[in-house]
Amino acid sequence: MKKLKVLGICASPRSKGNMEYILGRCLEAMRRNGGDEVEIKRYLFRAKKMNPCLDCGGCYLSGECVIRDDFQRLKELWLEADIVVYAVPVYHLGLPGQLKCFIDRLGQSICAAHSDECNGKEETMPKYLKVIAPLTLGIHQVSGQEQTIMQIINHALIMQCLPVSGDAWQCYTGAGGWTQNREEKDAIEKLAGERDFSTLALIKAIETTALRALQLARVVRDGLIACREELAGDAQYRFVLDKHCSD
């Protein structure tokens, strides 16, 4: 059985901050629950250059984004992954600009590169069926966490992927928390050490999200293997069938 590839993306430009901490807790839980079955990589946005989409249409000619920066490497990692964990700080009630630039260019360039493989006529998106897990933090209690999670869920749906959340009561649509107006880069780690109630609920949400993401990825992998003959004639499943069912 092929290993499940996990990509943890820290969308914060800060070094060794709260987002890296919660991403680490999630990946730790995945390693604990998955053992040798999982292969984990992490990608940090800090010090990376991610320019906005130019809407130039160049990707429709070559299948690749014409802007040369750190986008290409993250796109490769995203395509390889079976599970993508997004650890996202809330900026202005939503996604930080660097991550939005990546998502915009990812969707556009992938649609351009693969639509011909699907039906040869219309723009469409292959069934990637990656499990997408959102984690987010705001500085205040109600400061855009749910909106940010919903943006990641919408991204998952557009990319023909599967959003996942942990278990209630701590987690409804994704794991979201707040630093209680503390600006330190290690605020969440300190709050967890102090046994703060809402921070412990966040940690529980992160851990159950990790578990459910692994379980759903197994269902996807094993289901594709079981249904490969039925799906083989549908070009939109070609990418994901090749990924999971090739020798």
Coordinates of C-alpha atoms in Angstrom, one line a residue:
M1 CA 0.0 0.0 0.0
K2 CA 1.4 3.4 -0.9
K3 CA 2.2 5.9 1.8
L4 CA -0.1 8.8 2.4
K5 CA 1.7 12.1 1.7
V6 CA 1.0 14.9 4.0
L7 CA 1.8 18.6 3.2
G8 CA 1.6 21.1 6.1
I9 CA 1.6 24.7 4.9
C10 CA 2.3 27.5 7.3
A11 CA 0.9 30.6 5.6
S12 CA 2.4 33.0 8.1
P13 CA 5.4 35.2 7.2
R14 CA 6.5 35.2 10.8
S15 CA 9.4 33.0 11.9
K16 CA 8.7 30.4 14.6
G17 CA 5.4 31.9 15.5
N18 CA 2.0 30.7 16.6
M19 CA 1.0 29.2 13.2
E20 CA 4.2 27.1 13.1
Y21 CA 3.3 25.9 16.6
I22 CA -0.3 24.7 15.7
L23 CA 0.9 23.2 12.4
G24 CA 3.5 21.3 14.4
R25 CA 0.8 20.0 16.8
C26 CA -1.3 18.8 13.8
L27 CA 1.6 17.1 12.0
E28 CA 2.7 15.5 15.3
A29 CA -0.8 14.0 15.7
M30 CA -0.7 12.7 12.1
R31 CA 2.6 11.1 12.7
R32 CA 1.4 9.6 16.0
N33 CA -1.8 8.2 14.3
G34 CA -0.3 7.3 11.0
G35 CA 3.1 6.0 11.9
D36 CA 5.1 4.6 8.9
E37 CA 2.0 4.9 6.7
V38 CA 2.5 8.7 6.4
E39 CA 5.2 10.8 4.8
I40 CA 5.1 14.4 6.1
K41 CA 6.6 17.5 4.5
R42 CA 6.1 21.1 5.6
Y43 CA 6.3 24.3 3.7
L44 CA 6.8 27.7 5.4
F45 CA 5.8 30.9 3.7
R46 CA 8.3 33.0 5.6
A47 CA 11.0 34.5 3.4
K48 CA 9.2 33.2 0.3
K49 CA 8.2 35.3 -2.7
M50 CA 4.6 34.7 -4.0
N51 CA 3.5 37.2 -6.6
P52 CA -0.2 37.8 -7.6
C53 CA -1.8 36.4 -10.7
L54 CA -1.4 38.8 -13.7
D55 CA -4.4 37.4 -15.5
C56 CA -2.2 37.3 -18.6
G57 CA -3.4 34.0 -19.9
G58 CA 0.1 32.7 -20.3
C59 CA -0.7 29.5 -18.4
Y60 CA -3.3 28.6 -21.1
L61 CA -0.5 28.6 -23.7
S62 CA 2.2 26.7 -21.8
G63 CA 0.3 25.0 -18.9
E64 CA 2.6 26.8 -16.5
C65 CA 2.5 30.1 -14.7
V66 CA 4.8 32.6 -16.4
I67 CA 5.8 34.2 -13.1
R68 CA 9.0 32.6 -11.8
D69 CA 9.1 32.7 -8.0
D70 CA 8.4 30.3 -5.1
F71 CA 5.1 29.3 -6.5
Q72 CA 6.4 26.4 -8.7
R73 CA 7.9 24.5 -5.8
L74 CA 4.8 24.8 -3.6
K75 CA 2.6 23.7 -6.6
E76 CA 4.8 20.6 -7.0
L77 CA 4.4 19.7 -3.3
W78 CA 0.6 20.4 -3.4
L79 CA 0.2 18.0 -6.4
E80 CA 2.2 15.3 -4.7
A81 CA 0.2 15.4 -1.5
D82 CA -2.8 13.3 -0.4
I83 CA -3.5 15.6 2.6
V84 CA -2.9 19.3 2.7
V85 CA -3.0 21.1 6.1
Y86 CA -3.3 24.9 5.8
A87 CA -2.3 26.7 9.0
V88 CA -3.5 30.2 8.3
P89 CA -3.3 33.4 10.3
V90 CA -6.3 35.7 10.0
Y91 CA -5.5 38.9 8.1
H92 CA -8.3 41.5 7.7
L93 CA -11.0 38.9 8.4
G94 CA -9.6 36.5 5.8
L95 CA -6.6 34.9 4.2
P96 CA -3.2 36.6 4.1
G97 CA -2.2 37.9 0.7
Q98 CA 0.7 35.5 0.2
L99 CA -1.6 32.5 0.5
K100 CA -4.3 34.1 -1.7
C101 CA -1.7 34.7 -4.4
F102 CA -0.7 31.0 -4.3
I103 CA -4.3 29.8 -4.4
D104 CA -5.3 32.1 -7.3
R105 CA -2.4 31.0 -9.4
L106 CA -2.7 27.3 -8.5
G107 CA -6.3 27.1 -9.6
Q108 CA -5.7 29.0 -12.8
S109 CA -2.6 27.2 -13.9
I110 CA -3.9 23.7 -13.0
C111 CA -7.1 24.3 -14.9
A112 CA -5.1 25.5 -17.9
A113 CA -2.8 22.5 -17.8
H114 CA -5.3 19.7 -17.2
S115 CA -8.6 20.8 -18.8
D116 CA -7.6 19.2 -22.2
E117 CA -6.9 15.9 -20.5
C118 CA -10.4 15.9 -19.0
N119 CA -12.5 16.4 -22.1
G120 CA -10.6 18.3 -24.7
K121 CA -13.2 21.0 -25.1
E122 CA -14.1 23.0 -22.0
E123 CA -12.2 24.3 -19.0
T124 CA -12.6 22.0 -16.1
M125 CA -10.8 20.6 -13.1
P126 CA -9.6 17.0 -12.5
K127 CA -10.9 15.2 -9.5
Y128 CA -7.9 15.7 -7.2
L129 CA -9.7 14.4 -4.1
K130 CA -7.0 15.6 -1.7
V131 CA -8.1 16.0 1.9
I132 CA -7.9 19.7 2.9
A133 CA -7.6 20.5 6.6
P134 CA -7.9 24.2 7.7
L135 CA -6.3 25.5 10.9
T136 CA -6.5 29.2 11.8
L137 CA -5.7 31.7 14.4
G138 CA -6.8 35.3 15.1
I139 CA -5.6 37.7 17.7
H140 CA -9.2 38.3 19.0
Q141 CA -12.0 36.0 19.8
V142 CA -14.3 36.7 16.9
S143 CA -12.0 38.2 14.3
G144 CA -12.5 36.3 11.1
Q145 CA -11.6 32.7 12.0
E146 CA -14.8 31.2 10.5
Q147 CA -14.5 33.3 7.3
T148 CA -10.9 32.3 6.9
I149 CA -11.8 28.6 7.3
M150 CA -14.7 29.0 4.8
Q151 CA -12.2 30.5 2.3
I152 CA -10.1 27.3 2.6
I153 CA -13.2 25.1 2.3
N154 CA -14.2 27.0 -0.9
H155 CA -10.7 26.6 -2.2
A156 CA -11.0 22.8 -1.5
L157 CA -14.3 22.5 -3.4
I158 CA -13.1 24.5 -6.4
M159 CA -10.0 22.3 -6.6
Q160 CA -12.2 19.1 -6.5
C161 CA -10.8 18.2 -3.1
L162 CA -12.4 17.2 0.2
P163 CA -12.5 19.6 3.2
V164 CA -12.3 17.9 6.6
S165 CA -12.8 19.1 10.1
G166 CA -12.3 17.5 13.5
D167 CA -14.9 16.6 16.1
A168 CA -17.5 18.7 17.9
W169 CA -17.9 20.4 20.2
Q170 CA -14.4 21.8 19.8
C171 CA -14.5 21.8 16.0
Y172 CA -17.3 22.4 13.5
T173 CA -15.8 23.5 10.1
G174 CA -12.2 23.5 11.0
A175 CA -9.8 24.3 14.0
G176 CA -9.9 27.9 14.9
G177 CA -8.5 29.7 17.9
W178 CA -7.4 33.1 19.2
T179 CA -4.3 34.4 21.0
Q180 CA -6.4 36.4 23.5
N181 CA -5.0 39.7 22.3
R182 CA -1.5 38.6 23.0
E183 CA 1.0 39.5 20.3
E184 CA 3.9 37.2 21.3
K185 CA 5.0 34.7 18.7
D186 CA 4.7 31.9 21.3
A187 CA 1.3 33.1 22.8
I188 CA -0.5 29.8 22.0
E189 CA 2.3 27.7 23.3
K190 CA 2.2 29.7 26.6
L191 CA -1.6 29.5 26.8
A192 CA -1.5 25.8 26.3
G193 CA 1.1 25.5 29.1
E194 CA -1.1 27.6 31.3
R195 CA -4.0 25.1 30.6
D196 CA -6.1 27.9 29.2
F197 CA -9.6 26.4 28.5
S198 CA -10.1 27.8 25.0
T199 CA -6.5 27.0 23.9
L200 CA -6.9 23.4 25.1
A201 CA -10.1 23.2 23.1
L202 CA -8.1 24.4 20.0
I203 CA -5.5 21.7 20.6
K204 CA -8.2 19.1 20.8
A205 CA -9.7 20.4 17.6
I206 CA -6.3 20.3 15.9
E207 CA -5.7 16.7 17.0
T208 CA -9.1 15.4 15.9
T209 CA -8.8 17.2 12.6
A210 CA -5.5 15.4 12.1
L211 CA -7.1 12.0 12.9
R212 CA -10.1 12.6 10.6
A213 CA -7.9 13.8 7.8
L214 CA -5.9 10.6 7.9
Q215 CA -9.0 8.5 8.1
L216 CA -10.6 10.2 5.1
A217 CA -7.4 10.0 3.1
R218 CA -7.4 6.2 3.7
V219 CA -11.0 6.0 2.5
V220 CA -10.2 7.9 -0.6
R221 CA -7.1 5.8 -1.4
D222 CA -8.7 2.5 -0.7
G223 CA -12.0 3.5 -2.5
L224 CA -10.1 4.5 -5.6
I225 CA -8.3 1.2 -5.7
A226 CA -11.5 -0.7 -5.2
C227 CA -13.4 1.3 -7.9
R228 CA -10.5 1.8 -10.4
E229 CA -12.1 -0.3 -13.2
E230 CA -15.4 1.6 -12.9
L231 CA -13.6 5.0 -12.9
A232 CA -10.9 4.3 -15.5
G233 CA -13.1 5.5 -18.3
D234 CA -13.7 8.9 -16.8
A235 CA -10.8 11.2 -17.7
Q236 CA -11.4 13.5 -14.7
Y237 CA -10.2 10.7 -12.5
R238 CA -7.0 10.0 -14.5
F239 CA -4.6 12.0 -12.3
V240 CA -5.8 10.6 -9.0
L241 CA -6.0 7.0 -10.3
D242 CA -2.5 7.2 -11.7
K243 CA -1.4 8.5 -8.3
H244 CA -2.9 5.8 -6.2
C245 CA -3.3 2.8 -8.5
S246 CA -0.1 2.7 -10.5
D247 CA 2.5 0.2 -9.6

